Each structure stands twice: as C-alpha cells, then as structure tokens.
Short mmCIF file of C-alpha atoms in Angstrom, two decimals:
data_model
loop_
_atom_site.label_atom_id
_atom_site.label_comp_id
_atom_site.label_asym_id
_atom_site.label_seq_id
_atom_site.Cartn_x
_atom_site.Cartn_y
_atom_site.Cartn_z
CA UNK A 1 36.57 153.01 61.86
CA UNK A 2 33.36 151.16 61.09
CA UNK A 3 33.31 151.08 57.28
CA UNK A 4 34.13 147.88 55.38
CA UNK A 5 37.85 147.83 56.08
CA UNK A 6 38.27 144.69 54.00
CA UNK A 7 37.18 146.51 50.84
CA UNK A 8 39.65 149.37 51.14
CA UNK A 9 42.33 149.48 48.47
CA UNK A 10 46.00 149.77 49.36
CA UNK A 11 45.92 153.31 48.02
CA UNK A 12 43.10 154.25 50.41
CA UNK A 13 44.31 152.28 53.44
CA UNK A 14 47.92 153.47 53.23
CA UNK A 15 46.85 157.13 53.51
CA UNK A 16 44.66 156.32 56.51
CA UNK A 17 47.43 154.31 58.16
CA UNK A 18 50.08 156.96 57.57
CA UNK A 19 47.90 159.67 59.05
CA UNK A 20 46.98 157.56 62.07
CA UNK A 21 43.31 157.24 61.12
CA UNK A 22 43.52 153.49 60.62
CA UNK A 23 45.35 151.04 62.83
CA UNK A 24 47.21 148.14 61.13
CA UNK A 25 46.18 146.03 64.11
CA UNK A 26 42.51 146.88 63.63
CA UNK A 27 42.83 146.25 59.89
CA UNK A 28 44.58 142.90 60.28
CA UNK A 29 42.07 141.77 62.88
CA UNK A 30 39.22 142.69 60.53
CA UNK A 31 40.71 140.49 57.82
CA UNK A 32 41.38 137.57 60.17
CA UNK A 33 37.80 137.75 61.45
CA UNK A 34 36.49 137.81 57.90
CA UNK A 35 38.67 134.87 56.86
CA UNK A 36 37.39 132.95 59.86
CA UNK A 37 33.77 133.70 58.89
CA UNK A 38 33.92 133.20 55.13
CA UNK A 39 36.81 131.05 54.04
CA UNK A 40 35.04 127.82 54.96
CA UNK A 41 33.01 128.39 51.78
CA UNK A 42 35.68 129.96 49.59
CA UNK A 43 38.74 127.78 50.43
CA UNK A 44 41.13 130.54 49.41
CA UNK A 45 43.56 129.86 52.27
CA UNK A 46 45.66 126.78 52.94
CA UNK A 47 47.16 128.27 56.07
CA UNK A 48 46.15 131.36 58.06
CA UNK A 49 48.97 132.94 60.04
CA UNK A 50 46.81 134.59 62.69
CA UNK A 51 49.34 135.01 65.47
CA UNK A 52 52.32 136.11 63.38
CA UNK A 53 50.10 138.43 61.35
CA UNK A 54 48.91 140.17 64.51
CA UNK A 55 52.51 140.39 65.74
CA UNK A 56 53.56 141.97 62.44
CA UNK A 57 50.62 144.38 62.57
CA UNK A 58 51.51 145.46 66.11
CA UNK A 59 55.13 146.00 65.03
CA UNK A 60 53.99 148.06 62.05
CA UNK A 61 51.74 150.15 64.24
CA UNK A 62 54.56 150.86 66.70
CA UNK A 63 56.98 151.74 63.89
CA UNK A 64 54.54 154.14 62.25
CA UNK A 65 53.66 155.72 65.58
CA UNK A 66 57.39 156.19 66.13
CA UNK A 67 57.76 158.07 62.86
CA UNK A 68 59.27 155.17 60.88
CA UNK A 69 56.73 154.85 58.03
CA UNK A 70 58.21 152.53 55.42
CA UNK A 71 55.88 153.34 52.55
CA UNK A 72 52.44 152.46 51.16
CA UNK A 73 52.63 148.76 52.04
CA UNK A 74 53.39 149.38 55.70
CA UNK A 75 50.72 147.63 57.75
CA UNK A 76 48.90 146.30 54.65
CA UNK A 77 47.60 142.68 55.02
CA UNK A 78 48.46 140.48 52.06
CA UNK A 79 48.43 136.78 51.12
CA UNK A 80 50.97 134.59 49.35
CA UNK A 81 50.32 131.83 46.82
CA UNK A 82 51.57 128.72 48.56
CA UNK A 83 54.55 128.28 46.28
CA UNK A 84 56.33 131.29 47.81
CA UNK A 85 58.87 130.04 50.32
CA UNK A 86 58.33 131.33 53.84
CA UNK A 87 60.98 130.77 56.50
CA UNK A 88 59.80 128.32 59.14
CA UNK A 89 56.32 128.13 57.59
CA UNK A 90 55.13 125.25 55.39
CA UNK A 91 55.19 125.92 51.64
CA UNK A 92 53.20 123.08 50.16
CA UNK A 93 52.57 123.82 46.50
CA UNK A 94 49.03 122.64 47.42
CA UNK A 95 50.40 119.10 47.16
CA UNK A 96 50.67 116.09 49.43
CA UNK A 97 54.21 115.76 48.07
CA UNK A 98 55.31 118.99 49.81
CA UNK A 99 52.85 118.87 52.70
CA UNK A 100 55.69 118.97 55.22
CA UNK A 101 58.07 121.20 53.28
CA UNK A 102 59.26 123.98 55.58
CA UNK A 103 61.82 126.30 53.93
CA UNK A 104 64.65 127.91 55.82
CA UNK A 105 64.31 131.31 54.23
CA UNK A 106 61.77 133.58 52.63
CA UNK A 107 61.57 134.01 48.86
CA UNK A 108 63.28 137.22 47.76
CA UNK A 109 59.88 138.73 46.97
CA UNK A 110 58.62 137.89 50.45
CA UNK A 111 61.74 139.48 51.95
CA UNK A 112 61.03 142.62 49.94
CA UNK A 113 57.39 142.73 50.98
CA UNK A 114 58.34 142.29 54.63
CA UNK A 115 60.94 145.06 54.29
CA UNK A 116 58.19 147.30 52.95
CA UNK A 117 56.19 146.54 56.08
CA UNK A 118 53.49 144.27 54.64
CA UNK A 119 51.63 141.95 57.02
CA UNK A 120 51.48 138.32 55.82
CA UNK A 121 48.01 136.92 56.53
CA UNK A 122 48.63 133.44 55.19
CA UNK A 123 49.35 131.02 52.37
CA UNK A 124 46.86 130.74 49.55
CA UNK A 125 45.46 127.87 47.50
CA UNK A 126 46.94 127.14 44.09
CA UNK A 127 46.60 124.51 41.43
CA UNK A 128 49.05 121.76 42.47
CA UNK A 129 52.58 123.08 41.87
CA UNK A 130 50.99 125.87 39.81
CA UNK A 131 49.79 123.43 37.14
CA UNK A 132 47.50 120.62 38.31
CA UNK A 133 44.04 121.94 38.95
CA UNK A 134 41.40 122.66 39.85
CA UNK A 135 41.53 119.34 41.67
CA UNK A 136 39.44 117.62 44.33
CA UNK A 137 41.99 114.87 45.09
CA UNK A 138 44.54 117.04 46.93
CA UNK A 139 44.95 117.58 50.69
CA UNK A 140 43.05 120.89 50.44
CA UNK A 141 39.96 121.70 48.36
CA UNK A 142 40.21 124.04 45.37
CA UNK A 143 39.45 127.72 45.88
CA UNK A 144 36.08 128.89 44.56
CA UNK A 145 35.05 131.98 42.63
CA UNK A 146 33.44 134.56 44.94
CA UNK A 147 31.29 135.87 42.08
CA UNK A 148 29.64 132.43 41.93
CA UNK A 149 30.82 129.62 44.17
CA UNK A 150 29.90 126.97 41.58
CA UNK A 151 32.36 128.48 39.14
CA UNK A 152 36.13 128.22 38.90
CA UNK A 153 38.22 131.16 40.06
CA UNK A 154 40.85 130.41 37.41
CA UNK A 155 44.37 129.38 38.08
CA UNK A 156 46.85 128.58 38.98
CA UNK A 157 46.88 131.52 41.44
CA UNK A 158 43.33 130.55 42.38
CA UNK A 159 43.38 131.31 46.10
CA UNK A 160 45.17 134.62 45.49
CA UNK A 161 42.42 135.85 43.18
CA UNK A 162 39.55 134.48 45.24
CA UNK A 163 40.90 136.04 48.44
CA UNK A 164 41.42 139.52 46.97
CA UNK A 165 38.04 139.55 45.22
CA UNK A 166 36.23 138.42 48.37
CA UNK A 167 38.03 140.88 50.63
CA UNK A 168 40.02 138.23 52.49
CA UNK A 169 43.29 140.10 51.90
CA UNK A 170 44.08 143.47 50.39
CA UNK A 171 46.51 142.09 47.81
CA UNK A 172 48.11 138.79 46.99
CA UNK A 173 51.12 137.40 45.22
CA UNK A 174 50.70 135.03 42.30
CA UNK A 175 52.92 133.45 39.69
CA UNK A 176 52.38 133.29 35.95
CA UNK A 177 53.94 130.65 33.68
CA UNK A 178 51.21 130.57 31.05
CA UNK A 179 48.65 132.98 32.46
CA UNK A 180 48.38 131.99 36.12
CA UNK A 181 48.14 135.56 37.43
CA UNK A 182 46.09 137.05 34.61
CA UNK A 183 43.59 134.20 34.19
CA UNK A 184 42.35 134.14 37.78
CA UNK A 185 42.46 137.93 37.86
CA UNK A 186 40.20 137.92 34.77
CA UNK A 187 37.73 135.42 36.16
CA UNK A 188 37.60 137.07 39.59
CA UNK A 189 37.36 140.65 38.28
CA UNK A 190 40.75 141.91 39.50
CA UNK A 191 43.84 143.66 38.28
CA UNK A 192 46.56 141.03 37.86
CA UNK A 193 49.99 141.97 36.59
CA UNK A 194 52.65 139.77 35.01
CA UNK A 195 55.70 142.02 34.85
CA UNK A 196 58.39 141.85 32.18
CA UNK A 197 60.50 138.69 32.40
CA UNK A 198 63.39 139.59 34.67
CA UNK A 199 61.70 142.49 36.46
CA UNK A 200 60.80 140.54 39.64
CA UNK A 201 62.99 137.86 41.23
CA UNK A 202 61.70 134.27 41.25
CA UNK A 203 64.30 133.02 43.74
CA UNK A 204 62.62 131.12 46.55
CA UNK A 205 59.45 130.42 44.60
CA UNK A 206 58.79 126.76 43.73
CA UNK A 207 59.60 126.69 40.01
CA UNK A 208 57.42 125.27 37.26
CA UNK A 209 59.23 126.37 34.11
CA UNK A 210 62.54 128.20 34.49
CA UNK A 211 62.27 130.37 31.38
CA UNK A 212 58.54 131.08 31.56
CA UNK A 213 57.90 131.67 35.28
CA UNK A 214 57.04 135.22 36.37
CA UNK A 215 56.06 136.57 39.79
CA UNK A 216 53.59 139.41 40.28
CA UNK A 217 50.67 140.88 42.23
CA UNK A 218 46.88 140.52 42.13
CA UNK A 219 44.98 143.50 43.54
CA UNK A 220 41.58 145.15 43.35
CA UNK A 221 43.03 148.01 41.27
CA UNK A 222 45.91 148.59 38.90
CA UNK A 223 47.03 151.46 41.11
CA UNK A 224 47.50 148.94 43.92
CA UNK A 225 49.51 146.72 41.56
CA UNK A 226 51.80 149.68 40.94
CA UNK A 227 52.34 150.10 44.69
CA UNK A 228 53.12 146.41 45.06
CA UNK A 229 55.51 146.54 42.11
CA UNK A 230 57.50 149.31 43.77
CA UNK A 231 58.41 146.92 46.57
CA UNK A 232 58.84 143.86 44.36
CA UNK A 233 60.85 145.08 41.39
CA UNK A 234 64.62 145.05 41.31
CA UNK A 235 67.65 143.08 40.26
CA UNK A 236 68.52 139.82 42.01
CA UNK A 237 71.99 138.66 41.02
CA UNK A 238 71.18 135.14 42.20
CA UNK A 239 68.17 134.71 39.89
CA UNK A 240 69.75 134.07 36.47
CA UNK A 241 66.60 135.39 34.79
CA UNK A 242 66.69 138.68 36.69
CA UNK A 243 67.48 141.83 34.72
CA UNK A 244 69.76 144.57 36.00
CA UNK A 245 67.49 147.44 34.98
CA UNK A 246 66.67 150.64 36.81
CA UNK A 247 63.32 150.51 38.60
CA UNK A 248 60.97 153.37 37.71
CA UNK A 249 58.51 155.01 40.08
CA UNK A 250 55.46 152.98 39.10
CA UNK A 251 52.94 155.02 41.08
CA UNK A 252 54.01 158.40 39.73
CA UNK A 253 54.02 156.80 36.27
CA UNK A 254 50.22 156.52 36.44
CA UNK A 255 49.43 159.48 34.24
CA UNK A 256 45.67 159.11 34.34
CA UNK A 257 45.05 159.51 30.63
CA UNK A 258 45.57 157.66 27.36
CA UNK A 259 45.38 160.62 24.99
CA UNK A 260 47.50 159.81 21.95
CA UNK A 261 48.15 156.24 23.09
CA UNK A 262 48.60 153.89 20.12
CA UNK A 263 46.69 150.69 20.78
CA UNK A 264 47.15 147.58 18.62
CA UNK A 265 44.34 145.03 18.83
CA UNK A 266 45.33 141.41 18.06
CA UNK A 267 41.91 140.79 16.59
CA UNK A 268 42.64 137.52 14.81
CA UNK A 269 43.55 135.87 18.12
CA UNK A 270 39.99 136.18 19.46
CA UNK A 271 37.94 136.39 16.25
CA UNK A 272 39.37 133.49 14.25
CA UNK A 273 42.25 131.66 15.98
CA UNK A 274 40.26 131.00 19.17
CA UNK A 275 36.77 132.43 18.91
CA UNK A 276 35.85 134.20 22.13
CA UNK A 277 32.35 134.13 23.64
CA UNK A 278 30.02 136.90 22.48
CA UNK A 279 29.98 138.58 25.90
CA UNK A 280 33.78 138.62 25.94
CA UNK A 281 34.01 140.22 22.50
CA UNK A 282 31.30 142.75 23.35
CA UNK A 283 33.18 143.65 26.53
CA UNK A 284 36.39 144.16 24.61
CA UNK A 285 34.73 146.36 21.98
CA UNK A 286 33.15 148.43 24.70
CA UNK A 287 36.55 148.84 26.38
CA UNK A 288 38.13 149.90 23.08
CA UNK A 289 35.36 152.46 22.58
CA UNK A 290 36.08 153.85 26.04
CA UNK A 291 39.75 154.19 25.16
CA UNK A 292 38.93 155.83 21.82
CA UNK A 293 36.73 158.33 23.65
CA UNK A 294 39.66 159.08 25.95
CA UNK A 295 41.85 159.89 22.96
CA UNK A 296 43.61 156.60 22.15
CA UNK A 297 44.21 155.61 18.53
CA UNK A 298 43.06 152.02 18.05
CA UNK A 299 44.14 149.89 15.08
CA UNK A 300 44.42 146.17 14.39
CA UNK A 301 47.71 144.30 14.42
CA UNK A 302 48.55 140.89 12.97
CA UNK A 303 50.90 138.35 14.48
CA UNK A 304 51.50 134.66 13.78
CA UNK A 305 48.50 132.47 14.56
CA UNK A 306 47.82 132.02 18.26
CA UNK A 307 48.50 128.29 17.94
CA UNK A 308 52.16 128.97 17.09
CA UNK A 309 52.61 130.78 20.40
CA UNK A 310 50.70 128.09 22.30
CA UNK A 311 52.63 125.18 20.78
CA UNK A 312 56.04 126.69 21.48
CA UNK A 313 55.00 127.57 25.03
CA UNK A 314 53.70 124.05 25.70
CA UNK A 315 56.86 122.33 24.52
CA UNK A 316 59.04 124.58 26.66
CA UNK A 317 56.86 124.54 29.76
CA UNK A 318 56.26 120.77 29.77
CA UNK A 319 59.96 119.99 29.22
CA UNK A 320 61.15 122.31 31.95
CA UNK A 321 58.46 121.17 34.39
CA UNK A 322 59.37 117.53 33.83
CA UNK A 323 63.03 118.29 34.46
CA UNK A 324 61.99 119.59 37.88
CA UNK A 325 59.50 116.88 38.79
CA UNK A 326 61.03 113.76 37.19
CA UNK A 327 62.58 112.41 40.36
CA UNK A 328 59.34 112.76 42.30
CA UNK A 329 57.15 111.42 39.49
CA UNK A 330 59.28 108.31 39.15
CA UNK A 331 59.55 107.63 42.88
CA UNK A 332 56.35 108.87 44.55
CA UNK A 333 53.79 109.45 41.79
CA UNK A 334 50.97 108.63 44.21
CA UNK A 335 51.64 111.87 46.08
CA UNK A 336 50.41 113.96 43.13
CA UNK A 337 46.80 114.56 42.22
CA UNK A 338 45.63 113.13 38.91
CA UNK A 339 45.77 116.40 36.97
CA UNK A 340 49.20 117.36 38.26
CA UNK A 341 50.54 113.88 37.55
CA UNK A 342 49.19 113.99 34.00
CA UNK A 343 50.39 117.47 33.11
CA UNK A 344 53.83 116.97 34.60
CA UNK A 345 54.43 113.42 33.31
CA UNK A 346 53.62 114.43 29.74
CA UNK A 347 56.91 116.33 29.57
CA UNK A 348 58.79 113.03 29.57
CA UNK A 349 57.76 112.55 25.96
CA UNK A 350 59.14 115.81 24.53
CA UNK A 351 62.33 115.09 22.59
CA UNK A 352 65.41 117.15 23.38
CA UNK A 353 65.63 118.44 19.79
CA UNK A 354 62.00 119.58 19.94
CA UNK A 355 62.66 121.51 23.14
CA UNK A 356 65.72 123.20 21.65
CA UNK A 357 63.91 124.04 18.44
CA UNK A 358 61.01 125.45 20.45
CA UNK A 359 63.53 127.75 22.14
CA UNK A 360 64.86 128.75 18.72
CA UNK A 361 61.35 129.42 17.46
CA UNK A 362 60.74 131.51 20.54
CA UNK A 363 63.30 134.07 19.35
CA UNK A 364 61.27 134.48 16.15
CA UNK A 365 58.12 135.12 18.17
CA UNK A 366 59.93 137.71 20.28
CA UNK A 367 61.22 139.43 17.13
CA UNK A 368 57.74 139.41 15.58
CA UNK A 369 56.10 140.90 18.65
CA UNK A 370 58.87 143.49 19.01
CA UNK A 371 58.29 144.57 15.41
CA UNK A 372 54.52 144.76 15.95
CA UNK A 373 55.09 147.10 18.86
CA UNK A 374 57.19 149.57 16.94
CA UNK A 375 54.02 151.36 15.87
CA UNK A 376 52.01 150.64 19.01
CA UNK A 377 52.49 151.59 22.65
CA UNK A 378 50.37 148.71 23.91
CA UNK A 379 48.61 145.65 22.51
CA UNK A 380 45.14 144.62 23.65
CA UNK A 381 42.93 141.54 23.60
CA UNK A 382 40.70 139.72 26.09
CA UNK A 383 42.55 137.85 28.82
CA UNK A 384 40.29 134.80 28.48
CA UNK A 385 38.09 133.59 25.64
CA UNK A 386 35.30 132.78 28.07
CA UNK A 387 34.01 133.89 31.44
CA UNK A 388 34.63 131.68 34.48
CA UNK A 389 33.14 128.23 33.76
CA UNK A 390 31.58 125.93 36.34
CA UNK A 391 33.80 123.30 37.93
CA UNK A 392 33.96 120.38 35.53
CA UNK A 393 36.28 117.68 34.33
CA UNK A 394 39.32 119.24 32.74
CA UNK A 395 39.84 118.66 29.02
CA UNK A 396 42.37 115.95 28.20
CA UNK A 397 44.41 118.17 25.91
CA UNK A 398 45.89 121.63 26.06
CA UNK A 399 43.46 124.51 25.79
CA UNK A 400 44.52 127.43 23.59
CA UNK A 401 45.35 130.52 25.56
CA UNK A 402 45.43 134.30 25.05
CA UNK A 403 47.91 134.67 27.90
CA UNK A 404 50.76 132.33 26.91
CA UNK A 405 52.08 134.56 24.06
CA UNK A 406 53.31 137.02 26.67
CA UNK A 407 55.04 134.37 28.77
CA UNK A 408 56.94 132.95 25.83
CA UNK A 409 58.00 136.44 24.75
CA UNK A 410 58.36 137.82 28.29
CA UNK A 411 56.46 141.05 27.53
CA UNK A 412 54.64 142.68 30.48
CA UNK A 413 50.89 142.04 30.54
CA UNK A 414 48.06 143.19 32.78
CA UNK A 415 44.50 141.91 33.12
CA UNK A 416 41.85 144.38 34.24
CA UNK A 417 38.11 144.02 34.71
CA UNK A 418 36.23 145.36 31.70
CA UNK A 419 32.65 144.73 32.73
CA UNK A 420 30.34 141.83 33.44
CA UNK A 421 28.65 139.12 31.39
CA UNK A 422 24.90 138.59 31.20
CA UNK A 423 25.22 136.08 34.07
CA UNK A 424 27.12 138.52 36.27
CA UNK A 425 30.65 137.16 35.86
CA UNK A 426 33.64 139.45 35.24
CA UNK A 427 34.94 140.23 31.75
CA UNK A 428 38.56 141.09 31.13
CA UNK A 429 40.86 143.27 29.09
CA UNK A 430 44.51 142.28 28.64
CA UNK A 431 47.02 145.11 28.12
CA UNK A 432 50.50 144.25 26.86
CA UNK A 433 53.56 146.47 26.71
CA UNK A 434 57.11 146.48 25.44
CA UNK A 435 59.75 144.77 27.59
CA UNK A 436 60.51 146.84 30.69
CA UNK A 437 57.81 149.35 29.84
CA UNK A 438 55.79 147.94 32.71
CA UNK A 439 54.90 151.45 33.82
CA UNK A 440 53.17 152.14 30.48
CA UNK A 441 51.02 149.04 30.91
CA UNK A 442 50.07 149.97 34.45
CA UNK A 443 49.33 153.56 33.47
CA UNK A 444 46.99 152.38 30.70
CA UNK A 445 45.15 149.97 32.99
CA UNK A 446 44.81 152.60 35.68
CA UNK A 447 43.40 155.16 33.25
CA UNK A 448 40.88 152.61 31.98
CA UNK A 449 39.75 151.64 35.46
CA UNK A 450 39.31 155.28 36.48
CA UNK A 451 37.28 156.04 33.37
CA UNK A 452 34.87 153.18 34.06
CA UNK A 453 32.74 152.08 36.99
CA UNK A 454 33.73 148.43 37.17
CA UNK A 455 35.70 148.85 40.43
CA UNK A 456 32.49 149.77 42.25
CA UNK A 457 30.96 146.27 42.16
CA UNK A 458 32.08 143.62 44.61
CA UNK A 459 31.09 139.92 44.60
CA UNK A 460 27.64 139.41 46.08
CA UNK A 461 28.85 136.21 47.75
CA UNK A 462 30.76 138.14 50.33
CA UNK A 463 27.83 140.32 51.31
CA UNK A 464 25.40 137.38 51.35
CA UNK A 465 27.58 135.18 53.52
CA UNK A 466 28.57 138.05 55.76
CA UNK A 467 24.94 138.90 56.51
CA UNK A 468 24.11 135.25 57.03
CA UNK A 469 26.92 134.98 59.53
CA UNK A 470 25.89 138.07 61.52
CA UNK B 1 50.60 104.35 19.20
CA UNK B 2 48.44 101.73 20.89
CA UNK B 3 47.68 102.00 24.57
CA UNK B 4 49.90 98.97 25.21
CA UNK B 5 52.80 100.63 23.40
CA UNK B 6 52.17 103.84 25.30
CA UNK B 7 52.26 102.03 28.64
CA UNK B 8 55.55 100.40 27.59
CA UNK B 9 57.00 103.84 26.85
CA UNK B 10 55.82 105.10 30.22
CA UNK B 11 57.71 102.24 31.85
CA UNK B 12 60.84 103.11 29.88
CA UNK B 13 60.65 106.56 31.49
CA UNK B 14 60.21 104.98 34.93
CA UNK B 15 56.66 106.29 35.16
CA UNK B 16 53.94 104.24 36.81
CA UNK B 17 50.54 105.79 36.13
CA UNK B 18 47.20 104.33 37.27
CA UNK B 19 45.57 102.51 34.36
CA UNK B 20 42.46 104.67 34.51
CA UNK B 21 44.58 107.76 33.84
CA UNK B 22 46.43 106.39 30.82
CA UNK B 23 43.96 107.45 28.07
CA UNK B 24 43.92 111.10 29.23
CA UNK B 25 47.70 111.21 29.54
CA UNK B 26 48.08 109.62 26.12
CA UNK B 27 45.79 112.27 24.60
CA UNK B 28 47.83 114.98 26.29
CA UNK B 29 51.08 113.50 24.95
CA UNK B 30 49.64 113.19 21.44
CA UNK B 31 48.70 116.86 21.60
CA UNK B 32 52.26 117.73 22.60
CA UNK B 33 53.49 115.61 19.69
CA UNK B 34 51.42 117.79 17.33
CA UNK B 35 53.12 120.84 18.83
CA UNK B 36 56.48 119.18 18.22
CA UNK B 37 55.57 118.48 14.61
CA UNK B 38 55.02 122.21 14.20
CA UNK B 39 58.53 123.14 15.33
CA UNK B 40 60.04 120.30 13.30
CA UNK B 41 58.30 121.55 10.18
CA UNK B 42 59.55 125.11 10.56
CA UNK B 43 62.20 125.94 7.95
CA UNK B 44 65.40 127.31 9.41
CA UNK B 45 68.68 128.25 7.92
CA UNK B 46 71.48 126.13 9.36
CA UNK B 47 73.21 129.33 10.38
CA UNK B 48 70.10 131.28 11.22
CA UNK B 49 71.07 132.30 14.69
CA UNK B 50 73.73 131.58 17.26
CA UNK B 51 72.64 129.83 20.38
CA UNK B 52 71.42 132.43 22.83
CA UNK B 53 70.63 130.25 25.79
CA UNK B 54 74.06 130.26 27.38
CA UNK B 55 75.76 133.39 28.57
CA UNK B 56 78.77 133.85 30.81
CA UNK B 57 78.31 136.22 33.73
CA UNK B 58 79.39 139.71 32.78
#
C-alpha cells in the first residue's frame, strides 16, 4: 500500500489487516520511520521500542495469517503515556526521579492491549508524574502541539495527544486525574475518553490521586476509542476502585444518530463561572446547532458553581498526591522539576479535616450531578475555555477547569473536535454521561463526528516536515 | 503568613525548596487554603451521612 498509512484510523486499518490487504509489519515500519523523521521536532516519545515493536508486528502478522485474528486491535501500533508500567522497560513518569525505574510487570491495561494484539511503539511524554508541566527542566523536553509547534499540546497526556494527532501512532493511552486525557485531546483535535470511574483498571499505572485517577484512550476518532475500550474495560479485583460491571459492546453501541437525545448544556460554567474565549463559545454553539439539526433536544442545566467542583477536586488531588510523593519530596526534592515540586509539595499544607470534608462534599456533588442527569441523557460544555496557548510560564495558582467536575464525580466524559479557531487551532466539545453509560457518550461523540467534517483536517506540521524531510 | 513563616512551615514538613521557588509555592498553598475555607464553611448536619470511604470486601 502506498497511501498515508500513518493517517489510517483503527477502524480502517483493522479491516485491511484482517483481510490481508495491510501488513502489520509494513504498518509498524511506516510508523517507526515517521517517528524517526518527525519526532525530533515534536518530542512526543521518551522511548521508541523499535525492535520489540517489529517483533510484535511480525508475530501479529503470523498469527493473522494462521487464522488467529484476535480482534480490531490486532497488529495496530499504539503508544503508552510513560506512567504505564511496562515489564523490563523503563517507566519514568518523565522524571529524573524515576529515570531508572524498570517495572517487573505490565500494567493491567497494557496486558489487555497486548492480549488484543496491539503493537507497542513506545513510551510517550507526559507532564512530570502526570502533574508537573509543561516543563523544560526535566530529562526530556516537553511534547509540542502538531497544529502549531509554538503552542502547548495540553497535558498531562501531552505526548499521547501529540503523537496521535501527528500520525506517530494510531492510538495512545493517557490518564486523567483532572482532565489529563480530555485537555490534550481538545488542544490537539482528537477524541479523548475518560471512562466512568471503575470501568478501566489503574493497577500498574503510576498513581497521582487514588480516588480521581482514570485511564483511557486518545484516538483520531470516537469510533477508535470504542474499539480501544473493548479491550481495556473490565473488572480488576486487585484495583480497589474497579467496578464489577458487565462490559457492553462499545462498537455496536455506536448507533450513528442522536434523534431524541436529551442534551443538557451547563451554560453557566462557560458563560459566567469561567468565561470561555469567543471562538470556543462559537464552536460550542455551532456544535449544538448540529445536534439540534440531527434531532437532539437541547436545554440548559444548572449545577453548583464551577469553583465548588474545582475546589473540592484540588483539595482531594493535592492531598492524595502528597501522600504518594512525600517520601521522595523530603529526601530527593532536587530530582523533581520546579513545577512538579511545587504542585506536589503544596499538598503538605492541606489539613486532614479539610481533606475528609472535601470527600464529604464530593458526595453532594455526585448527588447533584446525578439529579441533573435524570432529565438528560448527556451533558455538554467545551472541554477547555481557551484554545491551545503558546508555551509560557505557568500561573502560580490553580486554573479553573471544565474537566475536573467529571473526575470528582467519576462520570464518563469524552472530548471531541468541534472545529477550528480563527488561528487554526482545534476547538472542543465535551460530552458527559451517567455512570457506566460510557456507550451512550461514545455513541453521541461518534454521531457528531460523522455529521461534521472536522476529522478530515490533519495538522499541517506533519505534512510540512514530511515534505521537508523527503 | 510572611515568607519567613512559610519557610519555617516548609521545614516542619521536612521540605527543602529552593528560595527562588518559595513565592510561587506560597501562592499555590494560599489558593489551596481558600479552597479549604470553602469546605469548612459548608453547613452540614452532624449526622448528614455515614462515612462511605471504607467498605469491606463483599
């Protein structure tokens, strides 16, 4: 095949692979070549696993040729945020502190992806320990946004988003404690899915906040996220946050239409609580009009002010993160970058009673959001209040966030591309569902993507650098 | 809290932070303190809810 293999979706590639029209070896080699050519500018990868990836691709090819096709991920090249443990392969957290950390076993999610036949291309850049970034004082540079290299890709799953958007892997795994899958997906123009809390095991992923951490995929399309979810979802008795719930067929749950769907728009979040940029609001209104035209019923919904969600999330996340990092911060603080050190050390100052009362308040927020969803199938709002900003000094204090409310409540949330700003950067739509109605969220995102043309545009960076390199 | 007092509190926690980073960390901590004031100010019945953060395996 001579077409741009690196821009195939999983949905497209898996059909070609199954029918013998595309070789996993050829596909993996195309990605490795592209990483070699382009990642010097993008910095999406911390470690490229060229040899093992080719071995895995050859094994997949032999298995498929022998009639043992494992499913849509068989032979599909993916990347892992470098906080996913990989047996015998360094898992650094993008930090000097864990530079030489080599786990003995794969994270449960990695085991499941391997079982599904995925090919692991490498380990991807992240903000330090999924919190401290973007930073220039770490052993590896921060990933850049392929839509404009001077702009941030978002984080903390920065390399995951940059790599998928630039065609340096077909899908990637991220984690999301306060928005770390959805934010980079939004700024890099991808579909990024944070499943319901408990839907995907976190065991073997470097933790940041035990009760807020979620694992999930970043892909070019929502349909691809559904295919990834099929391999990832399922109970893990050894992850205390994992839920013993039946796993639906996510792909067949993509109904392709939203007729009769009841959409609640949390308008006060982005109009008054944290005023979004004009382009962002215009993009959201346009998306809502598309959904109305497809038959959805759109009404506004009111929750507590956004700041309530953000404050409760911050107290919980900083306390839990400090509990994890205290022994390192007090013994080898010099091994952290400045941003990571600051964000993690701050948790030392949260009083125990404040943490416990934040947890108590959390139950109120869950109850409030549950009530709001009685009359709505999904909630919608922008994923980010602004498009990807240039690299700059980070603000000293917390920034309000449209993503945290769905970490603190655990509801499933998806970010999809909803157009482009005047300066050519992706806009985003966030779709939220009821707990364990992940399939409804994915179905809505898929229908929206298929009714719009935003999946046709790829970052110009990739084309420009590719032609320069040829 | 003055910067000197803040540095003393850092030491109590066993944290040694480069001096140049102290103002930004202090601002971050003060922001967290405002979040804490919010949860402290929230009215709750003494018997509003049982603890739901501990559960025996079933």
